[in-house]
PDB file of C-alpha atoms in Angstrom:
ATOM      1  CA  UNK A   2     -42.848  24.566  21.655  1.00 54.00           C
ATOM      2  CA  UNK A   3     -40.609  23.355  18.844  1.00 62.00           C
ATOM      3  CA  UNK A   4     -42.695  23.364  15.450  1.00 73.00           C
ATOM      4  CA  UNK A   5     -42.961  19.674  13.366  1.00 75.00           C
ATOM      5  CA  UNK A   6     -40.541  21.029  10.785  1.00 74.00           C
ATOM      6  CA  UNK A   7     -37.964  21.543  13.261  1.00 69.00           C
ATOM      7  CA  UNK A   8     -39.044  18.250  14.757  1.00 68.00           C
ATOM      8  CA  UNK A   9     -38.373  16.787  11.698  1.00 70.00           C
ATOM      9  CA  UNK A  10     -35.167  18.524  11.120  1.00 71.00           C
ATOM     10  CA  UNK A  11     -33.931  17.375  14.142  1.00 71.00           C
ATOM     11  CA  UNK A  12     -35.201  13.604  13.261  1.00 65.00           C
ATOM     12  CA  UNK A  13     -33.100  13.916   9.996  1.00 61.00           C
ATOM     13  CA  UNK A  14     -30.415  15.288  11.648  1.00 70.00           C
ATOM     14  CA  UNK A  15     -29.931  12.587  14.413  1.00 66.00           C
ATOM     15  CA  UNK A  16     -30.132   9.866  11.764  1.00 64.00           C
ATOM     16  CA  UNK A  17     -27.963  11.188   9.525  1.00 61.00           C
ATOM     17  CA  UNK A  18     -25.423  11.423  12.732  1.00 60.00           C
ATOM     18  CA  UNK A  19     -25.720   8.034  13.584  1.00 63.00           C
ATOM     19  CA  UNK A  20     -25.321   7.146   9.799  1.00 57.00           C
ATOM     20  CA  UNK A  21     -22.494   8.958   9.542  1.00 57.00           C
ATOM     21  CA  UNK A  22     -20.810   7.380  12.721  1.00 56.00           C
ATOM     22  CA  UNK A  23     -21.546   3.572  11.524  1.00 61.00           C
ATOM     23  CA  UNK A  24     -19.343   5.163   8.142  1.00 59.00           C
ATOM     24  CA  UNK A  25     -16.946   7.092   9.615  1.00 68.00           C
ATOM     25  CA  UNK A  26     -13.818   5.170   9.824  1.00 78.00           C
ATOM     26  CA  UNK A  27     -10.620   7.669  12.162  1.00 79.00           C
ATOM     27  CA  UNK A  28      -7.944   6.273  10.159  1.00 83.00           C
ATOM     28  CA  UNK A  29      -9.688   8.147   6.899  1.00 85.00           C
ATOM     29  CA  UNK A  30     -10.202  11.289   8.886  1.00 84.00           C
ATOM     30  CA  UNK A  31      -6.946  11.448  10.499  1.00 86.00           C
ATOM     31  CA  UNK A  32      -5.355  11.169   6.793  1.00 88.00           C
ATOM     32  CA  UNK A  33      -8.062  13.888   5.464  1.00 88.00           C
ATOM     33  CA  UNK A  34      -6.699  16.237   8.646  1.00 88.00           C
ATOM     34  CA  UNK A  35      -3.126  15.464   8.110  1.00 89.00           C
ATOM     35  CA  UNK A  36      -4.002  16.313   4.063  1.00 91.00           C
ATOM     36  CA  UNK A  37      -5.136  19.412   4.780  1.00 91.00           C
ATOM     37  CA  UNK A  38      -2.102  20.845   6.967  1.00 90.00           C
ATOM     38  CA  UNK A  39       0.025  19.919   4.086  1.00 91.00           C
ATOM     39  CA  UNK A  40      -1.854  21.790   1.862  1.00 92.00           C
ATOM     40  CA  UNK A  41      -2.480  24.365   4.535  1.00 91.00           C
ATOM     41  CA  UNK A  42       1.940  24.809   5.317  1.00 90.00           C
ATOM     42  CA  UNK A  43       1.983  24.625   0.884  1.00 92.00           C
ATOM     43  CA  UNK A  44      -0.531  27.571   0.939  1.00 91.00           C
ATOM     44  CA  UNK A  45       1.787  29.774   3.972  1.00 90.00           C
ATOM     45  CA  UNK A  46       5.361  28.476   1.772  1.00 90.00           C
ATOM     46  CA  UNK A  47       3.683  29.950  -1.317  1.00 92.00           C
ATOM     47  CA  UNK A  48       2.676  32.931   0.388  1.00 90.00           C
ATOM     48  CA  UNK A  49       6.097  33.416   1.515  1.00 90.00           C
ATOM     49  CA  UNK A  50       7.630  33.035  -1.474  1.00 92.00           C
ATOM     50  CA  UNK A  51       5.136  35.403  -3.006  1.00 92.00           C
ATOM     51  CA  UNK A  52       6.566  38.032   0.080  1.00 91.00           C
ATOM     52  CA  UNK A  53      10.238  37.361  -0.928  1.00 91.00           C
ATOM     53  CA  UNK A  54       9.904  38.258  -4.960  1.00 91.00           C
ATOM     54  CA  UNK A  55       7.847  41.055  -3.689  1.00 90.00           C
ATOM     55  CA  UNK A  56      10.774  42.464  -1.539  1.00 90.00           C
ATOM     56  CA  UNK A  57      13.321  41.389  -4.266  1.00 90.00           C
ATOM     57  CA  UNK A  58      11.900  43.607  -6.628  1.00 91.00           C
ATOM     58  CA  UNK A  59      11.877  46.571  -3.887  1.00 89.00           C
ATOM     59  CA  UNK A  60      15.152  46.197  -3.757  1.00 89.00           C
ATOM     60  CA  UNK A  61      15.461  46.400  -7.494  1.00 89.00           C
ATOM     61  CA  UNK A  62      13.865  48.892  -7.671  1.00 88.00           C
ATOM     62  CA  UNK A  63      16.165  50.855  -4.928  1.00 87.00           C
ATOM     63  CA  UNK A  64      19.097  49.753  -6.703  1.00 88.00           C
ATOM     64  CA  UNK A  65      17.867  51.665 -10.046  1.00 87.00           C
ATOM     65  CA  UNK A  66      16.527  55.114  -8.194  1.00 86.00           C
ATOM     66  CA  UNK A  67      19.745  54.764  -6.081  1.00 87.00           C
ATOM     67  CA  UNK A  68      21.405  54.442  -9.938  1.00 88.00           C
ATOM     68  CA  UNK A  69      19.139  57.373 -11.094  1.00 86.00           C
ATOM     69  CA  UNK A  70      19.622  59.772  -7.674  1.00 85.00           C
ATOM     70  CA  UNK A  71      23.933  59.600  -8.457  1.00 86.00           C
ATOM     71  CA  UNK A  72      23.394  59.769 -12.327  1.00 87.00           C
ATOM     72  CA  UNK A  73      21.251  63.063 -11.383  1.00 83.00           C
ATOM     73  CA  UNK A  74      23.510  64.663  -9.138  1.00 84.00           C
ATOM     74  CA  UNK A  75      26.242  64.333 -11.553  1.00 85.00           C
ATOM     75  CA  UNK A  76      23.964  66.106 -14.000  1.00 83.00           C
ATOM     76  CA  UNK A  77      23.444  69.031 -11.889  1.00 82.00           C
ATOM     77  CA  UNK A  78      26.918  69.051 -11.571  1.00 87.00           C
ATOM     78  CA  UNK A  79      28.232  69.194 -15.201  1.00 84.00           C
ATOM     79  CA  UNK A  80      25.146  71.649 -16.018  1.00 82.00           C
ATOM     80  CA  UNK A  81      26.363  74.372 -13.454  1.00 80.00           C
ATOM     81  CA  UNK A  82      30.210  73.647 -15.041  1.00 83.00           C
ATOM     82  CA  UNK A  83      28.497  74.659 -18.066  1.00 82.00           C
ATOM     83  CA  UNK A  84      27.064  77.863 -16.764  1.00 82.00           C
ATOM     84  CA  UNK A  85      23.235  76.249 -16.962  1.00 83.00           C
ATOM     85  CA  UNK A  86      22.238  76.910 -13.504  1.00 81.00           C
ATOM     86  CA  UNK A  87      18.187  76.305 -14.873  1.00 84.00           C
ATOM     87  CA  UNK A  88      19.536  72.329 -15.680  1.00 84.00           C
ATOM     88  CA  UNK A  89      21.288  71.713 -12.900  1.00 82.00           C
ATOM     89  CA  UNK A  90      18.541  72.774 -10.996  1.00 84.00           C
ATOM     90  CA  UNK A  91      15.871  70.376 -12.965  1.00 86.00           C
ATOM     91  CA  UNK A  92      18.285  67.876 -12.232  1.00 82.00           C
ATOM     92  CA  UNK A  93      18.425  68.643  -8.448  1.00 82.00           C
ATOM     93  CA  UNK A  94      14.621  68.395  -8.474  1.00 86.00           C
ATOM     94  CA  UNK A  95      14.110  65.214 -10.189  1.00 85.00           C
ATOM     95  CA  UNK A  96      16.756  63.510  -7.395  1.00 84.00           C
ATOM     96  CA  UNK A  97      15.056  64.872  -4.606  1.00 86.00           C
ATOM     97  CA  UNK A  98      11.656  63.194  -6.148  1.00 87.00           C
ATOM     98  CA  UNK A  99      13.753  60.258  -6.797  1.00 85.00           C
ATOM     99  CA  UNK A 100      15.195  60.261  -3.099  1.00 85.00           C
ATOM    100  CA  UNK A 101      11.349  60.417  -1.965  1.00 86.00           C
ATOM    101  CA  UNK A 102      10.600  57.738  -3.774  1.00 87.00           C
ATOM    102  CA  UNK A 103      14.000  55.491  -2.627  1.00 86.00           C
ATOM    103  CA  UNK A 104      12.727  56.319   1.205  1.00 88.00           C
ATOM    104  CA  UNK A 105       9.109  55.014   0.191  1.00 87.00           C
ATOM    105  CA  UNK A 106      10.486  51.888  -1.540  1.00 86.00           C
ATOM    106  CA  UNK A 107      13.284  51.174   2.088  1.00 88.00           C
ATOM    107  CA  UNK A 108       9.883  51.321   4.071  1.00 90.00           C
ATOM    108  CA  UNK A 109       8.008  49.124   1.818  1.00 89.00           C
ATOM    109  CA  UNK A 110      11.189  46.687   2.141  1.00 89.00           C
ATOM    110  CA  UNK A 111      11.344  46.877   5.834  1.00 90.00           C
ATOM    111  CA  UNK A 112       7.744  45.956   6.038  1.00 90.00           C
ATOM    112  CA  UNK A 113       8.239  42.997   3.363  1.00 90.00           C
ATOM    113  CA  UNK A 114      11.267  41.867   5.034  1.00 89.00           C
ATOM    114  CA  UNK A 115       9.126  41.761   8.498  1.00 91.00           C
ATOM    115  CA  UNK A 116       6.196  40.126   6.644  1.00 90.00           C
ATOM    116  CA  UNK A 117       8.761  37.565   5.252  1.00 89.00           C
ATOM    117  CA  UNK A 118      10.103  36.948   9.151  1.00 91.00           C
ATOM    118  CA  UNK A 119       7.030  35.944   9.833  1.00 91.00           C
ATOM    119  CA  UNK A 120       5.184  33.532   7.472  1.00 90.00           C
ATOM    120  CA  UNK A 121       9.169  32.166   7.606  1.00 92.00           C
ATOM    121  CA  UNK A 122       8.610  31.668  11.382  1.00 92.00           C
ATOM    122  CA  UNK A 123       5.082  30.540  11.061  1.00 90.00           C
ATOM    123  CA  UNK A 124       6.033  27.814   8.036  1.00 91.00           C
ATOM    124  CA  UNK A 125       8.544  25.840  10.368  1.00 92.00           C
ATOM    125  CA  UNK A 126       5.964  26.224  13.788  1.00 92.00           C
ATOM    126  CA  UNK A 127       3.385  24.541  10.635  1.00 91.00           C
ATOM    127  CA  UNK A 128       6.384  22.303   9.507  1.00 91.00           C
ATOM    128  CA  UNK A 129       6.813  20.885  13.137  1.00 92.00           C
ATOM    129  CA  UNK A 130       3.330  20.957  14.017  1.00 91.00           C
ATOM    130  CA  UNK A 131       2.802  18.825  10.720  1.00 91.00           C
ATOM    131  CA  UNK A 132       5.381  16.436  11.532  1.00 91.00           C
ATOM    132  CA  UNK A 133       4.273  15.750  14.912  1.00 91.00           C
ATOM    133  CA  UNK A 134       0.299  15.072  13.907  1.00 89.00           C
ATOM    134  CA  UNK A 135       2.241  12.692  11.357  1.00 89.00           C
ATOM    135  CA  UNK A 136       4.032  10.721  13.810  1.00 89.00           C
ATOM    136  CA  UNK A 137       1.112  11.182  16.474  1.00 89.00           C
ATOM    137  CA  UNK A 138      -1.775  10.190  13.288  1.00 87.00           C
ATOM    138  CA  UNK A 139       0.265   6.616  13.040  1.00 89.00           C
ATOM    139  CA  UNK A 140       0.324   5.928  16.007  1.00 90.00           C
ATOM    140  CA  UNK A 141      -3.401   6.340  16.131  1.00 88.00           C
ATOM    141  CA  UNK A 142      -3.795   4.291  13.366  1.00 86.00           C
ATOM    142  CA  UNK A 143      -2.245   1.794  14.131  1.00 89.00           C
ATOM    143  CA  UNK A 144      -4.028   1.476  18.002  1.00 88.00           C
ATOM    144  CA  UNK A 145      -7.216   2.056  15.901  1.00 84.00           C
ATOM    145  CA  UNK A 146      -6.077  -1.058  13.480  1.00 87.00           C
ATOM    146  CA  UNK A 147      -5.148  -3.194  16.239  1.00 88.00           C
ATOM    147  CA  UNK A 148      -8.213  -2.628  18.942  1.00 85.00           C
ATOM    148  CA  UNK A 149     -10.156  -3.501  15.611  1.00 81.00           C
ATOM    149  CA  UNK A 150      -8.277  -6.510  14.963  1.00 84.00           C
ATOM    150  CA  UNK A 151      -8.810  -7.527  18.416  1.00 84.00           C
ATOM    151  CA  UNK A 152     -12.299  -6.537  18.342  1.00 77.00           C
ATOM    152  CA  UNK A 153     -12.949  -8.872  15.222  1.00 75.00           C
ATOM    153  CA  UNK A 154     -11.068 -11.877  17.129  1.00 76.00           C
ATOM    154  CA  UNK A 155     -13.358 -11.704  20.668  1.00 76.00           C
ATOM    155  CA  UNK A 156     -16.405 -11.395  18.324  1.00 68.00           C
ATOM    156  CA  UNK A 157     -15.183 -14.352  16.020  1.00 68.00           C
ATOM    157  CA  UNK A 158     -14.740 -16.653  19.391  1.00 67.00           C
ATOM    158  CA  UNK A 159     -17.446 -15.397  21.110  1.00 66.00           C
ATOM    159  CA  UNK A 160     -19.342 -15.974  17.963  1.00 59.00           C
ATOM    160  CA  UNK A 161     -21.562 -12.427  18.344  1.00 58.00           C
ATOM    161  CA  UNK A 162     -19.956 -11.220  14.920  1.00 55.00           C
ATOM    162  CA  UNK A 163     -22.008 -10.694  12.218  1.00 56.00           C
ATOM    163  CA  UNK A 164     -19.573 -13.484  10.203  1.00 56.00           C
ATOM    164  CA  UNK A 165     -20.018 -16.053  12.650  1.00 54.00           C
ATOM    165  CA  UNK A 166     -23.643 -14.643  13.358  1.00 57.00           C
ATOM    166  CA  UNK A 167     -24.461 -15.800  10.486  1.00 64.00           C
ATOM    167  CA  UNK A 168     -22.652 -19.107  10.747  1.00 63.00           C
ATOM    168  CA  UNK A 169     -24.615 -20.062  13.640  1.00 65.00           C
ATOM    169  CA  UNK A 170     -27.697 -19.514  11.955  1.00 72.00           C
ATOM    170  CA  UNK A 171     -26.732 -21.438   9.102  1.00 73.00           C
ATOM    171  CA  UNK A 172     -25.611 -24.408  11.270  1.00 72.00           C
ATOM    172  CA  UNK A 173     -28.930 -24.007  13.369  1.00 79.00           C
ATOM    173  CA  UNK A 174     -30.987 -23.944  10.245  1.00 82.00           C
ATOM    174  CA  UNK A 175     -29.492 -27.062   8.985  1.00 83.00           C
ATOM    175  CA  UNK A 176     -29.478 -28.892  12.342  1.00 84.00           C
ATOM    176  CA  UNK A 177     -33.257 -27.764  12.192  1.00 85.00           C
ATOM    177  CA  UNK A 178     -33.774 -29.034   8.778  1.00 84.00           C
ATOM    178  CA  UNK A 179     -31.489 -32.652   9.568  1.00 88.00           C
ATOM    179  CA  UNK A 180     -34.263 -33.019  12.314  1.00 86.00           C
ATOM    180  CA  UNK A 181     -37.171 -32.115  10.238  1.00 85.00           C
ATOM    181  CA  UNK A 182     -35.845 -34.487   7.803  1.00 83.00           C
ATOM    182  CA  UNK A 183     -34.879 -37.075  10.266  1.00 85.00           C
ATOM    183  CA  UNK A 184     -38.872 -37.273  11.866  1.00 86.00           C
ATOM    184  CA  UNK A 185     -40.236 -37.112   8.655  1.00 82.00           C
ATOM    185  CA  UNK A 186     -38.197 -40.562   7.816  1.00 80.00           C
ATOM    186  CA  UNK A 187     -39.360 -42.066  10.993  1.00 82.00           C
ATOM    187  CA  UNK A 188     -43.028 -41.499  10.497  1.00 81.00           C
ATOM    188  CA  UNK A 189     -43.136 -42.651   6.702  1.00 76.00           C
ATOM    189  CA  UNK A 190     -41.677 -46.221   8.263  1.00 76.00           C
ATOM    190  CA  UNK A 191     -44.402 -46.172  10.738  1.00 77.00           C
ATOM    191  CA  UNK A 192     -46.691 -45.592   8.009  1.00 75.00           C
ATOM    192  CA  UNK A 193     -45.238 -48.152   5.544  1.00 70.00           C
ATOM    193  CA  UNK A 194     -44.984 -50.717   9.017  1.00 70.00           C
ATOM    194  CA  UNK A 195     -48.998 -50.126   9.524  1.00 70.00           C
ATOM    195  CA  UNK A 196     -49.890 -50.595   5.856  1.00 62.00           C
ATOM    196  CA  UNK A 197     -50.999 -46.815   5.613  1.00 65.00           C
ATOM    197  CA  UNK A 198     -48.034 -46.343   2.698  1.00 62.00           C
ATOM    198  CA  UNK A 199     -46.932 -48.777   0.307  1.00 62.00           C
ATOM    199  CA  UNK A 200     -43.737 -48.915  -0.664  1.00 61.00           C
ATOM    200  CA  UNK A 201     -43.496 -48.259  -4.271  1.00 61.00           C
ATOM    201  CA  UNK A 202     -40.660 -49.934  -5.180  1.00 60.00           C
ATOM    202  CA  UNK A 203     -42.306 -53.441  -4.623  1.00 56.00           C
ATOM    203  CA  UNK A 204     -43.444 -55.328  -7.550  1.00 55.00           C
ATOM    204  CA  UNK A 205     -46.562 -54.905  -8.844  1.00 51.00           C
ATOM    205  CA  UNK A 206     -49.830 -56.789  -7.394  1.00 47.00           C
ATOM    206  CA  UNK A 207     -48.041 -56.412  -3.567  1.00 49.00           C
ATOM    207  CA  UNK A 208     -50.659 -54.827  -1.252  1.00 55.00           C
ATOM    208  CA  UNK A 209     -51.415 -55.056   2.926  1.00 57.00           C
ATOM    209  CA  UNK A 210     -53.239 -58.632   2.285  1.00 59.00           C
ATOM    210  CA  UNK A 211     -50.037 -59.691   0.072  1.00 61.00           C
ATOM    211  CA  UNK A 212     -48.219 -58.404   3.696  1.00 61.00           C
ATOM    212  CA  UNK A 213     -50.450 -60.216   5.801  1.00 63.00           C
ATOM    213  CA  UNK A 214     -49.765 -63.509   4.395  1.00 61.00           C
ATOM    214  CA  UNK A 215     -46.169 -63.136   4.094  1.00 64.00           C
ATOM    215  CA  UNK A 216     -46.215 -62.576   7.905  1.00 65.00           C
ATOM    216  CA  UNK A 217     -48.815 -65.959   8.359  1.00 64.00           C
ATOM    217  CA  UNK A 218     -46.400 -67.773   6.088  1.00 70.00           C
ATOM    218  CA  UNK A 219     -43.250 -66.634   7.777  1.00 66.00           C
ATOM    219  CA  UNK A 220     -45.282 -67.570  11.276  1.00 67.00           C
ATOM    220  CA  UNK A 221     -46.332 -70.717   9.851  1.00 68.00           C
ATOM    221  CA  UNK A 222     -42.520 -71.402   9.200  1.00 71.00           C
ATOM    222  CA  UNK A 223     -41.386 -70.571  12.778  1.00 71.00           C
ATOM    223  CA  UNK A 224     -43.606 -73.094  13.976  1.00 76.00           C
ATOM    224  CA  UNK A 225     -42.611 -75.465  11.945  1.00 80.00           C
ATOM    225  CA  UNK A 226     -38.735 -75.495  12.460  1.00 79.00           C
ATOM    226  CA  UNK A 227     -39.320 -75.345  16.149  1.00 79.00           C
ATOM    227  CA  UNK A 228     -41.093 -78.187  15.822  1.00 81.00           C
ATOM    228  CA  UNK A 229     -38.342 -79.734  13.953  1.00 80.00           C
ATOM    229  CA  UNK A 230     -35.966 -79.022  17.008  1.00 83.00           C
ATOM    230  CA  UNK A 231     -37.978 -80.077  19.891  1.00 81.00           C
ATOM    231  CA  UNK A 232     -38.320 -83.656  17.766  1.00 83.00           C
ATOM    232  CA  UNK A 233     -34.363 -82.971  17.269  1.00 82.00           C
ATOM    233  CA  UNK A 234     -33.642 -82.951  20.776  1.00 83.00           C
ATOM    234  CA  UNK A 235     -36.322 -85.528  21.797  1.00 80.00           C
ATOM    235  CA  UNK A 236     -34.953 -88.032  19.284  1.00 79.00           C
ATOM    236  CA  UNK A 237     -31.420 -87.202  20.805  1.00 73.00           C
ATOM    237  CA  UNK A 238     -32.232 -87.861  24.759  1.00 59.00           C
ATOM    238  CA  UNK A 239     -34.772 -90.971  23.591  1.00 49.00           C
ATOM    239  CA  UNK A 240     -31.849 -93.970  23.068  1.00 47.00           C
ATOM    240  CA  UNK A 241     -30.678 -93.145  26.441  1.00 45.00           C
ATOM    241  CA  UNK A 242     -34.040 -92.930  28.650  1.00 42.00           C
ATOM    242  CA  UNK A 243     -35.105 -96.282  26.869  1.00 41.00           C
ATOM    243  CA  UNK A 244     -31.715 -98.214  27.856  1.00 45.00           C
ATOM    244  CA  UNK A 245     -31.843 -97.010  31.398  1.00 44.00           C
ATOM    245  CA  UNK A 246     -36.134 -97.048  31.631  1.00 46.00           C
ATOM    246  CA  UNK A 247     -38.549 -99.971  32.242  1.00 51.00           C
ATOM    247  CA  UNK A 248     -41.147-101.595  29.941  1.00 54.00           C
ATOM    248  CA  UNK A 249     -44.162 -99.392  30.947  1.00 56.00           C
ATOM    249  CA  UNK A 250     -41.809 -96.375  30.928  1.00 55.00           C
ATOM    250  CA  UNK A 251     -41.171 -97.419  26.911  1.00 59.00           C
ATOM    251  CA  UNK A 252     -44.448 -98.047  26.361  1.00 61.00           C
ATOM    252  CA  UNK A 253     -45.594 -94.336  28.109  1.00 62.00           C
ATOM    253  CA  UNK A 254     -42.784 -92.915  25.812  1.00 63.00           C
ATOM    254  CA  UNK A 255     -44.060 -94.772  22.956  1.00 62.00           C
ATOM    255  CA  UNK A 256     -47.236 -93.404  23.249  1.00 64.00           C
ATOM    256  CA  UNK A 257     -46.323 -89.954  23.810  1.00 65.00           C
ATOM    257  CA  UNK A 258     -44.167 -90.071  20.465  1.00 64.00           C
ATOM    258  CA  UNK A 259     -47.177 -91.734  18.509  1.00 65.00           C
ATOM    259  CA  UNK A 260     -49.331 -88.770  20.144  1.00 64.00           C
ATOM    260  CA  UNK A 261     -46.403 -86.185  19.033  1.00 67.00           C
ATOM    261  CA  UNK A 262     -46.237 -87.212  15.727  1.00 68.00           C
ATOM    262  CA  UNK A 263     -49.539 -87.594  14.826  1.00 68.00           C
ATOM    263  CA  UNK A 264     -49.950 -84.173  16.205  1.00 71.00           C
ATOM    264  CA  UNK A 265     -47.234 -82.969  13.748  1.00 72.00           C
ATOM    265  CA  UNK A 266     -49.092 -84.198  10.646  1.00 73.00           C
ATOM    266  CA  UNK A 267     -52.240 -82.433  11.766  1.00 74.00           C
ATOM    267  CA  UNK A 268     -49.955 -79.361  12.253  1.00 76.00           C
ATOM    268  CA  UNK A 269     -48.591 -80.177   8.997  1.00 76.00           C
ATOM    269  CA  UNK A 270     -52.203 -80.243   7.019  1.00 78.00           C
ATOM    270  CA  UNK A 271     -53.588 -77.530   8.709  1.00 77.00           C
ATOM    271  CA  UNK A 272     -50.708 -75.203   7.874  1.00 77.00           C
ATOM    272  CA  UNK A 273     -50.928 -76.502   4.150  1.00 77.00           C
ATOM    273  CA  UNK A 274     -54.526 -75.829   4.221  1.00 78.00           C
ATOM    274  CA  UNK A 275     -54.450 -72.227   5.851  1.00 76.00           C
ATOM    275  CA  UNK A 276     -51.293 -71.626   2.989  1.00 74.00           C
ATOM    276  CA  UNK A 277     -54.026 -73.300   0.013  1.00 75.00           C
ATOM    277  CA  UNK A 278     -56.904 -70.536   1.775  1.00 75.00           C
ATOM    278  CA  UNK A 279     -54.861 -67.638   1.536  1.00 71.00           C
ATOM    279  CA  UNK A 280     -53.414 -68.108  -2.144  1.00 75.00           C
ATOM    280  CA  UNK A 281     -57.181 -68.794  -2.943  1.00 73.00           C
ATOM    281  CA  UNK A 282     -57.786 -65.147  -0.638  1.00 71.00           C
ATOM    282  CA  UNK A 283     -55.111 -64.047  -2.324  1.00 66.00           C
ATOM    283  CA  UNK A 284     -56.262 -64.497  -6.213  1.00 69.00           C
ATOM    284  CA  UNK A 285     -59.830 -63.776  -5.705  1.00 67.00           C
ATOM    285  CA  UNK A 286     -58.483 -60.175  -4.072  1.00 62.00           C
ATOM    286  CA  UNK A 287     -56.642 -59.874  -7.139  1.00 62.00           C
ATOM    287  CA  UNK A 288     -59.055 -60.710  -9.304  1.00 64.00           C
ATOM    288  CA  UNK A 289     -61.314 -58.238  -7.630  1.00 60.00           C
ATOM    289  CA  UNK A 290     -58.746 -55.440  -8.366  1.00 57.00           C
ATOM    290  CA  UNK A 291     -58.428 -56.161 -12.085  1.00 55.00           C
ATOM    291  CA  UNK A 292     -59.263 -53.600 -14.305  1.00 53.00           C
ATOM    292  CA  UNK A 293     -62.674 -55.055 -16.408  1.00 52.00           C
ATOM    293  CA  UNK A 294     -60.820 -54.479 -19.895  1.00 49.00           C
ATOM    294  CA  UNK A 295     -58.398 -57.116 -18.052  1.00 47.00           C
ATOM    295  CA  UNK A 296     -61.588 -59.374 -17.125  1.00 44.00           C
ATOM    296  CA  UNK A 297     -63.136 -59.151 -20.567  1.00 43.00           C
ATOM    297  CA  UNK A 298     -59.799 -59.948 -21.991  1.00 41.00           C
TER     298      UNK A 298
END
C-alpha cells in the first residue's frame, strides 16, 4: 500500500502534468527540438574538424621522421666513407627508431582518417535528418496554427470561448440589470399613483389632499363641459322640433328646458360650494402642517 508521501508525490506530479499541458504550446517545442539538432550536427562538425587537424598533424609529423629517416641514412653513409663504422652505426639505430615511430604515426593516421569517414558520414545523415524535421516542423506548425485558428472561429460563433464567454455574461448581466431597473421604475409610479411617494419635484405645500382635489376639480370640470354640450346639441335640434311640434308639445319642451336649466344652476352652486369646502379643507390642512415658529410668527 502506497505511503501518503508517495500519494502526495503522485498528487503533485499529476497537477504539475496537467499544468504543464494547458502551457505547453508544439510550435515552441518543435522549435526547441529542431534547436537542439542544430546544435547537436554543430557539436559532430566540430568534432570532425577536431579529427581532421588531428590527422593533419600525423601527417606532419610523418613528413618530418620520413625527413629525419633519409637525412639518417645518408649519415650512416658518409660516416662509413669516412672509416667511422661506430657513427654510421648510431645513425642506423636512430632511423630504425625513427622508422618505428613513422609505422606508429601511418596507424594512428589510418585510424584518424577512418574516424574522420565517419563523423563525415554521420554529419550529412544529421544534415539531412535536420533538414527534413525542418521542412516536416513547418508543416506542423502551420496545421497546429491553422486547427487553432479554426478552433478560435467555432468557439467565437458558437459563443463557448472564453472571449465571447464573457460577452454573454456581460450582455446577460446588463439585460438583468435593464430589467431590474425597468421594475423598479414601474413600482415607484405605482407608488407615486397611490400617494405612497411624493414626487419631489412638485412645489412646495403639494401633498395627497392637494391630489385629491385636483382630481374633484378636474371631475367637477368634466361635468361641467358635458353639460355644456348636451345644452349645445339640445339648443341645436330645439328650432326644428318647435316648427314641426304642437302647442302642448312646446309647452312639454318648455318645461323640460326650465327643469334643465334650473338644474344646471343647482349643479353650478353646488360645484362652487364643494370647490369653496375644499380650499377651506385645504388651508386648515395647511395650517395644521405649519411649523409653530411659522404660527407664532
Amino acid at each position: 500500500m502506497p505511503s501518503i508521501a508517495q500519494r502526495v508525490a503522485g498528487l503533485f506530479q499529476v497537477k504539475a502534468n496537467r499544468a504543464l499541458d494547458r502551457a505547453e504550446d508544439p510550435r515552441e517545442t518543435l522549435d526547441y527540438s529542431y534547436q537542439q539538432q542544430l546544435e547537436l550536427l554543430q557539436k559532430v562538425r566540430r568534432g570532425l574538424a577536431d579529427v581532421a587537424a588531428a590527422r593533419k598533424r600525423v601527417e606532419q609529423q610523418a613528413d618530418r621522421l620520413r625527413q629525419s629517416a633519409e637525412a639518417l641514412r645518408d649519415q650512416a653513409g658518409q660516416a662509413l666513407a669516412a672509416g667511422r663504422e661506430d657513427l654510421a652505426r648510431e645513425a642506423l639505430d636512430r632511423r630504425t627508431a625513427t622508422g618505428s615511430r613513422l609505422t606508429e604515426l601511418r596507424e594512428e593516421h589510418a585510424s584518424l582518417q577512418a574516424q574522420e569517414e565517419k563523423l563525415t558520414l554521420a554529419a550529412q545523415r544529421l544534415q539531412a535528418k535536420t533538414d527534413a524535421f525542418r521542412t516536416s516542423k513547418e508543416t506542423i506548425k502551420a496545421r497546429y496554427t491553422a486547427a487553432e485558428a479554426q478552433g478560435r472561429v467555432t468557439e467565437a460563433v458558437t459563443g463557448i470561448g472564453e472571449e465571447m464567454g464573457d460577452v454573454g455574461l456581460a450582455v446577460e448581466r446588463a439585460r438583468d440589470r435593464t430589467e431590474q431597473l425597468q421594475a423598479r421604475s414601474a413600482a415607484l409610479d405605482e407608488l407615486m399613483a397611490t400617494g405612497a411617494l411624493e414626487d419631489a419635484t412638485l412645489p412646495a405645500g403639494r401633498d395627497d389632499l392637494r391630489a385629491e382635489l385636483d382630481a374633484v376639480t378636474a371631475e367637477g370640470d368634466v361635468e361641467t363641459e358635458l353639460a355644456r354640450m348636451k345644452t349645445e346639441i339640445a339648443s341645436s335640434g330645439g328650432p326644428a322640433a318647435v316648427e314641426g311640434g304642437s302647442a302642448e308639445d312646446r309647452r312639454n319642451r318648455g318645461r323640460e328646458d326650465q327643469g334643465r336649466e334650473g338644474r344646471e344652476d343647482r349643479e353650478d352652486r353646488d360645484r362652487e360650494d364643494r370647490q369653496a369646502r375644499q380650499t377651506r379643507d385645504a388651508t386648515a390642512a395647511r395650517e395644521s402642517r405649519r411649523p409653530p415658529d411659522q404660527e407664532a410668527t
